[in-house]
mmCIF file of C-alpha atoms in Angstrom:
data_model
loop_
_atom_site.group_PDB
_atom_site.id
_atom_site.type_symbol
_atom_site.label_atom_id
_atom_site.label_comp_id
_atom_site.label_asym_id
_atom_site.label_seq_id
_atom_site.Cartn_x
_atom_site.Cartn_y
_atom_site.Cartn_z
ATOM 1 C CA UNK A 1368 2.026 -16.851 -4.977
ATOM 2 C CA UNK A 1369 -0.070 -19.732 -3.644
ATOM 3 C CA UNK A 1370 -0.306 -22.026 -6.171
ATOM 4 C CA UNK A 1371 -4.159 -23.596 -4.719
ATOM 5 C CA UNK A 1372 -5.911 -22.031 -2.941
ATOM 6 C CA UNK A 1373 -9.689 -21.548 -1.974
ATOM 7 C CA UNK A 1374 -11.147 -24.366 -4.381
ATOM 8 C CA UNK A 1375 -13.841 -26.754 -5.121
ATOM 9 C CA UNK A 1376 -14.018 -30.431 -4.381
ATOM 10 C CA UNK A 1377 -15.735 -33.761 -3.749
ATOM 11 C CA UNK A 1378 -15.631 -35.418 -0.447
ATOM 12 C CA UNK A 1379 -14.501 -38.731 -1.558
ATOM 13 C CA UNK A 1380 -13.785 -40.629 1.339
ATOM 14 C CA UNK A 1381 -12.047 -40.719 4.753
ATOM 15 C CA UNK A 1382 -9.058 -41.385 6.566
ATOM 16 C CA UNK A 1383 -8.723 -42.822 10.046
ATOM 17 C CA UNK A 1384 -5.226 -42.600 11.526
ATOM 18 C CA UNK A 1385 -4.815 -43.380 15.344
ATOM 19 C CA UNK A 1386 -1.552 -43.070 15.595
ATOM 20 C CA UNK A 1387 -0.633 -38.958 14.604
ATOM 21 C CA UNK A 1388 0.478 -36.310 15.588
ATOM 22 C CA UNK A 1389 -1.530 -34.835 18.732
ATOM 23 C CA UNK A 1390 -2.716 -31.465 18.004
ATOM 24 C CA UNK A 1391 -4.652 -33.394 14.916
ATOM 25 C CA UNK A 1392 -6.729 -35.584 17.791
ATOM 26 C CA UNK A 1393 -10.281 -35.781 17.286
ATOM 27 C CA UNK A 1394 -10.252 -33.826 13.836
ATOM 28 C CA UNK A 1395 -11.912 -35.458 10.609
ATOM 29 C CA UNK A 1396 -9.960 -36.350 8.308
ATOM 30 C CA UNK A 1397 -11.536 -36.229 4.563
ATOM 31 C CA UNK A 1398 -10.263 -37.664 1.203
ATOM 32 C CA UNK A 1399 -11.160 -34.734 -1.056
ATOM 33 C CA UNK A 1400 -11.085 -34.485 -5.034
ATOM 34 C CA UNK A 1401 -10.075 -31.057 -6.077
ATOM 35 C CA UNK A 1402 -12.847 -29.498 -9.010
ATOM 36 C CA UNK A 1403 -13.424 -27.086 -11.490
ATOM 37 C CA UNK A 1404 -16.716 -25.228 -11.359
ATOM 38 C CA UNK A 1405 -17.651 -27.255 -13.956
ATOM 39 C CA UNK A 1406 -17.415 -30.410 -11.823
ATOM 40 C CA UNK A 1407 -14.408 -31.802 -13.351
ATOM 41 C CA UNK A 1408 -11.712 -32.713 -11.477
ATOM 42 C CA UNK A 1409 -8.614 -30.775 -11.677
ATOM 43 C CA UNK A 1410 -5.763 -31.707 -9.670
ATOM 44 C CA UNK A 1411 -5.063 -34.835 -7.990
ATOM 45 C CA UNK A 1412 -6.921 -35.702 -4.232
ATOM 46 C CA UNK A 1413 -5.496 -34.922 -1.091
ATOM 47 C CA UNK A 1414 -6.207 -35.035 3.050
ATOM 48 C CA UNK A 1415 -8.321 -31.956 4.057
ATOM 49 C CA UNK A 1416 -9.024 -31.300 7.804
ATOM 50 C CA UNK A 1417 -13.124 -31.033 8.309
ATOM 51 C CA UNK A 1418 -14.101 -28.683 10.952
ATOM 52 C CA UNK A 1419 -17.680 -28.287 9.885
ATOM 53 C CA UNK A 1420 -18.903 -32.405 9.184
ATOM 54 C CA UNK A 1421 -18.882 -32.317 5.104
ATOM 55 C CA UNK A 1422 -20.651 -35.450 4.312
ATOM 56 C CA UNK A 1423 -19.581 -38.306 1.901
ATOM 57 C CA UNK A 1424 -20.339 -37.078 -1.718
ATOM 58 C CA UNK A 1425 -20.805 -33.928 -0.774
ATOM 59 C CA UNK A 1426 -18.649 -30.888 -2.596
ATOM 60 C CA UNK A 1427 -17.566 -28.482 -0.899
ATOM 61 C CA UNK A 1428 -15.330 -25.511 -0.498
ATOM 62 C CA UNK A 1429 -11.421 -25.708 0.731
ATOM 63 C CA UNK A 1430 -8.194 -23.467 1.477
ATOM 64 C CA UNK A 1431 -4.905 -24.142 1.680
ATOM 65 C CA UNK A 1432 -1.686 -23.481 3.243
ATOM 66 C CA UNK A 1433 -1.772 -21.252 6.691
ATOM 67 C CA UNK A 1434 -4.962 -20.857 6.195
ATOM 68 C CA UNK A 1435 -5.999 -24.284 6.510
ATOM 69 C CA UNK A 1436 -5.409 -23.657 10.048
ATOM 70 C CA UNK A 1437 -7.424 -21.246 10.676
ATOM 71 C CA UNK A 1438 -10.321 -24.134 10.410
ATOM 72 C CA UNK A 1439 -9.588 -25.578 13.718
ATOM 73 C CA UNK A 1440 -9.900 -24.665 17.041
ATOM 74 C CA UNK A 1441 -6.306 -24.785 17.908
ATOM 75 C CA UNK A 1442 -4.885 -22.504 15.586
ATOM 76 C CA UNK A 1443 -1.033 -24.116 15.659
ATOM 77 C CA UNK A 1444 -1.616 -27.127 13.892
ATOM 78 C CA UNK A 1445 0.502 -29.061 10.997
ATOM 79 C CA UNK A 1446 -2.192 -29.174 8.625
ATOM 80 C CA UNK A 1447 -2.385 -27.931 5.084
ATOM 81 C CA UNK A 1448 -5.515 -28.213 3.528
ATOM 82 C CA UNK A 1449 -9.412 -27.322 5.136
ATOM 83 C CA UNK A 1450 -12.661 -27.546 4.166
ATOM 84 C CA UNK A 1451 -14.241 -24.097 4.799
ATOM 85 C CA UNK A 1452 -17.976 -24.298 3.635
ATOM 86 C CA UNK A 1453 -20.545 -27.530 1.655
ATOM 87 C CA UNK A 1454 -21.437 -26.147 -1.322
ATOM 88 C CA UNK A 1455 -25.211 -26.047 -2.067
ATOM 89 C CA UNK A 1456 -24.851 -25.177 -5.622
ATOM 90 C CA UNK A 1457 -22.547 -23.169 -8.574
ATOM 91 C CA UNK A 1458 -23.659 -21.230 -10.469
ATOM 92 C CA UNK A 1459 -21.847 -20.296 -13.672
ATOM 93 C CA UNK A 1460 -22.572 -17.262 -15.754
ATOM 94 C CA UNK A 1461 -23.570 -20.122 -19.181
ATOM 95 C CA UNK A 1462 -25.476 -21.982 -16.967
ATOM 96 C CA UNK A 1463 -25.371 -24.400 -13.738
ATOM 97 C CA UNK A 1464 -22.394 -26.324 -13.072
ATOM 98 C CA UNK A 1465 -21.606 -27.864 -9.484
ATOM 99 C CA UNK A 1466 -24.743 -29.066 -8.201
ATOM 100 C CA UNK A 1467 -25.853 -31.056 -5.095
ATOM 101 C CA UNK B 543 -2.126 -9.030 -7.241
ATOM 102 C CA UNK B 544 -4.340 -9.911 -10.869
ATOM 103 C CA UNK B 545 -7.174 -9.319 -12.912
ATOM 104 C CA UNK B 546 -9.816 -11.662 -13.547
ATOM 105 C CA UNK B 547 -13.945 -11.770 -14.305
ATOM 106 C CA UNK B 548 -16.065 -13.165 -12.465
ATOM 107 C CA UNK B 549 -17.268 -16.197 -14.015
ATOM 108 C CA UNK B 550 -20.154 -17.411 -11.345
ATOM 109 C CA UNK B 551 -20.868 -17.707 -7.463
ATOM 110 C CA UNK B 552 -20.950 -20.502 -4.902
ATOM 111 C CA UNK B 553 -23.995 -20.700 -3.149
ATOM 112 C CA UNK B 554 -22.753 -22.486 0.498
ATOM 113 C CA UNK B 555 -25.635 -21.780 3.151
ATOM 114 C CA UNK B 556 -23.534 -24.673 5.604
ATOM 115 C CA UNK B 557 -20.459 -22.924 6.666
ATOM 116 C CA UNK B 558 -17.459 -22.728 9.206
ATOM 117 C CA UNK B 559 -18.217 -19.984 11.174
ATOM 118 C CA UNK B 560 -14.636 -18.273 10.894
ATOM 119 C CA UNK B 561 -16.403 -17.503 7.052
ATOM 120 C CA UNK B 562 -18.645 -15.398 7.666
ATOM 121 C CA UNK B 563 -21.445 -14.373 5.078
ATOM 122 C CA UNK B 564 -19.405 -12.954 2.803
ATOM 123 C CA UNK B 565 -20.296 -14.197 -0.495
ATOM 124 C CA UNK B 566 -18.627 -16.352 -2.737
ATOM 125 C CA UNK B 567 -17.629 -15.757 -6.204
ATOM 126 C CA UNK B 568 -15.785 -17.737 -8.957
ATOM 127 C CA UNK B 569 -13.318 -15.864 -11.341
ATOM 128 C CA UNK B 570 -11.266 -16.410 -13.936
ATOM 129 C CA UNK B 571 -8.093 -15.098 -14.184
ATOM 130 C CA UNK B 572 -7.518 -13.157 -17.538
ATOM 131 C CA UNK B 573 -4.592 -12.586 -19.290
ATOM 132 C CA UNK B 574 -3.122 -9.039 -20.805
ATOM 133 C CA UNK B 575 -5.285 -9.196 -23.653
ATOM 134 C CA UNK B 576 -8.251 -9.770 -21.497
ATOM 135 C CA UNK B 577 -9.034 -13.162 -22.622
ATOM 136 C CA UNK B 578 -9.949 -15.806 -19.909
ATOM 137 C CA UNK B 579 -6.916 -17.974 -19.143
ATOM 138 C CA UNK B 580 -6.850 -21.876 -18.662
ATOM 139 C CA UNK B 581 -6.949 -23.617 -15.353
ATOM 140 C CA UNK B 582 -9.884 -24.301 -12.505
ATOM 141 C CA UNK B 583 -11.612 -21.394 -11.531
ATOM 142 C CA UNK B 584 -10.841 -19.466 -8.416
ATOM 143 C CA UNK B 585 -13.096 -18.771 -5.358
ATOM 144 C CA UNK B 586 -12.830 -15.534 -4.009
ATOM 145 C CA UNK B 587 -14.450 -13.386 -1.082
ATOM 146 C CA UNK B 588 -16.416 -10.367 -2.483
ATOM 147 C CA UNK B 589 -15.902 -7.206 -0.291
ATOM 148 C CA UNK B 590 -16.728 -4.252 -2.816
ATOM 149 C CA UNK B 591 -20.632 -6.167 -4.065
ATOM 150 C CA UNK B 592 -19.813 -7.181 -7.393
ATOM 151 C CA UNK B 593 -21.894 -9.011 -10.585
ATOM 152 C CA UNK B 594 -20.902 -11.837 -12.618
ATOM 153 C CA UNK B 595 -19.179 -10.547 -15.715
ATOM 154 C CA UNK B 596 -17.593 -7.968 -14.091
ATOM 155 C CA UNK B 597 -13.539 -7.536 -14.358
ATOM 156 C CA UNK B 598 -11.905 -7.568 -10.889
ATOM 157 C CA UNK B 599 -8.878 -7.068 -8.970
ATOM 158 C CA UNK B 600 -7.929 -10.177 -6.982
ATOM 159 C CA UNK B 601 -5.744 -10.432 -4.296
ATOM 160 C CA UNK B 602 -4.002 -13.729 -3.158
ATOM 161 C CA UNK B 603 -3.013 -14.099 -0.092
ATOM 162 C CA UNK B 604 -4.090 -15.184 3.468
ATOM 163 C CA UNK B 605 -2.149 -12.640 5.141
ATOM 164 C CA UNK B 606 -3.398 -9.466 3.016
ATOM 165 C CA UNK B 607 -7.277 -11.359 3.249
ATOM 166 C CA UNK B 608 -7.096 -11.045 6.938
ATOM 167 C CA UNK B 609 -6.376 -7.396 7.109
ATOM 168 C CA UNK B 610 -9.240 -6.580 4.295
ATOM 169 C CA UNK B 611 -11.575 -8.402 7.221
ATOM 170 C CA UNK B 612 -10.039 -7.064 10.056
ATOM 171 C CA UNK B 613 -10.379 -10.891 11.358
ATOM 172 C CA UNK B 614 -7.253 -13.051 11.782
ATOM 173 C CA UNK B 615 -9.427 -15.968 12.067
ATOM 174 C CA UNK B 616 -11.039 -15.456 8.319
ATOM 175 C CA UNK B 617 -9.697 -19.561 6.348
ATOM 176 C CA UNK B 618 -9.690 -17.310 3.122
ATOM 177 C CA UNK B 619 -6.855 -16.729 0.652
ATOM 178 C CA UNK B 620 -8.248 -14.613 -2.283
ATOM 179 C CA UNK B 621 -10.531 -11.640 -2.120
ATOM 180 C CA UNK B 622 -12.039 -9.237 -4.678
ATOM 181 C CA UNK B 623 -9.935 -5.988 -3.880
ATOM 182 C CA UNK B 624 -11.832 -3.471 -6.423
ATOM 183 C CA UNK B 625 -13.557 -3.573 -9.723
ATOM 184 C CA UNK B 626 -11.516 -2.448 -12.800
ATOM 185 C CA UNK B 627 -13.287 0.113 -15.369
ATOM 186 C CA UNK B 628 -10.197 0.086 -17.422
ATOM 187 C CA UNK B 629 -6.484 -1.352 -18.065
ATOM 188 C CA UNK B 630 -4.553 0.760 -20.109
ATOM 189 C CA UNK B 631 -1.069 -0.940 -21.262
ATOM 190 C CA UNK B 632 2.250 1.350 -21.850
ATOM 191 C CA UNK B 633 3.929 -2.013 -23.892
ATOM 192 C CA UNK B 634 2.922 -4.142 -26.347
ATOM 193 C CA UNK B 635 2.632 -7.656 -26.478
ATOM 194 C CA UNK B 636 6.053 -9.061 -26.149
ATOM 195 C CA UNK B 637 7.332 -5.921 -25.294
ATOM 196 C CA UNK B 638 7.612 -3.200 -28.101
ATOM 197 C CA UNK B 639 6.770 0.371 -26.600
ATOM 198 C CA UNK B 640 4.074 1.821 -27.447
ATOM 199 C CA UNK B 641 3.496 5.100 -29.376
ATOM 200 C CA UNK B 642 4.105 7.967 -26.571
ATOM 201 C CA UNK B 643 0.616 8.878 -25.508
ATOM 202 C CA UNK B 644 -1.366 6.091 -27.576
ATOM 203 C CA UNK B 645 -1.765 3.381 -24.946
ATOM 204 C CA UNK B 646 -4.002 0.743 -25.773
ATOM 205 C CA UNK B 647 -6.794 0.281 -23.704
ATOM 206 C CA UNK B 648 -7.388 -3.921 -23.245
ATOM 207 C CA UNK B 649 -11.284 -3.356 -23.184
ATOM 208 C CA UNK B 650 -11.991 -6.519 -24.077
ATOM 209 C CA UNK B 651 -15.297 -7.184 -25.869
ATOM 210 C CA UNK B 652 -18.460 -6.899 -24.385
#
């Protein structure tokens, strides 16, 4: 079973790399903090492709795995992690949690 | 496959359009005896309309998301496969049989 998979996180910074491999040229590279609904963090950051401009700060949604892929245009790509969606807001059944 | 309740939704107007609309929902997963069990919540695609609260089936993989949607292109790994209305368990916790016919129902308290 996939042991992450479509989560929360914070966009906490970025990563420029010239030199990669081609099929990630031109794609955003984000420094994301994995989070629990309630906005705590909950796992340890890691490189998420951005294929819809997340902005710094912002928190947003992300798969992993194969599906990461699926984020990009080219769909045969070495990536592992993509952010799928910016989160406007959680909401929690006791209450708010994530907010904007 | 597992059970879990739906703990909350994500509310994400900005999306990549692979997504869709579909909405977003957070759930817990629970464990046999229905209680909620540790660990971040999970986001998964609704496909059946359900409510916070409610106890759902959840299914886990890319692959088995992408037939649900008929869409190979859908970035999702877990989707809400059904709503349960009841779990009824044949053996006890840590394994004793239970009485022939008597098996407990896990409905957990409301």
């Amino acid at each position: 079973m996939v042991e992450t998979i479509l989560q929360l996180a914070r966009v906490i910074g970025r990563v420029v790399a010239t030199v990669k491999q081609e099929t990630l040229a031109g794609v955003t590279l984000q420094w994301i903090q994995p989070l629990g609904a309630d906005g705590a963090m909950a796992g340890k950051p890691l490189v998420a492709v951005d294929g819809i401009g997340a902005g710094p700060g912002e928190v947003v949604v992300y798969v992993t795995s194969r599906e990461a892929t699926l984020t990009l245009a080219e769909p045969f790509v070495a990536v592992d992690a993509g952010i799928v969606a910016r989160v406007d807001r959680c909401e929690l059944a006791d209450g708010l949690a994530v907010r904007e | 496959m597992y059970l879990a309740r739906v703990v909350g939704d994500v509310i994400a107007t900005h999306r990549h359009p692979n997504l869709g609309g579909h909405k977003l929902l957070l759930v817990k997963r629970l464990a046999l005896d229905g209680t909620e069990e540790g660990g971040a919540e999970v986001i998964a695609l609704d496909v059946v309309g359900v409510g916070v609260g409610e106890r759902v089936l959840i299914v886990q993989e890319g692959n088995a998301a992408r037939t649900l949607f008929r869409n190979d292109r859908i970035p999702v790994q877990a989707v809400i496969a059904g709503v349960v209305d009841d779990v009824q368990l044949h053996v006890a916790e840590g394994g004793r049989a239970v009485a022939d016919g008597a098996s407990g129902s896990t409905e957990p308290p409301r």
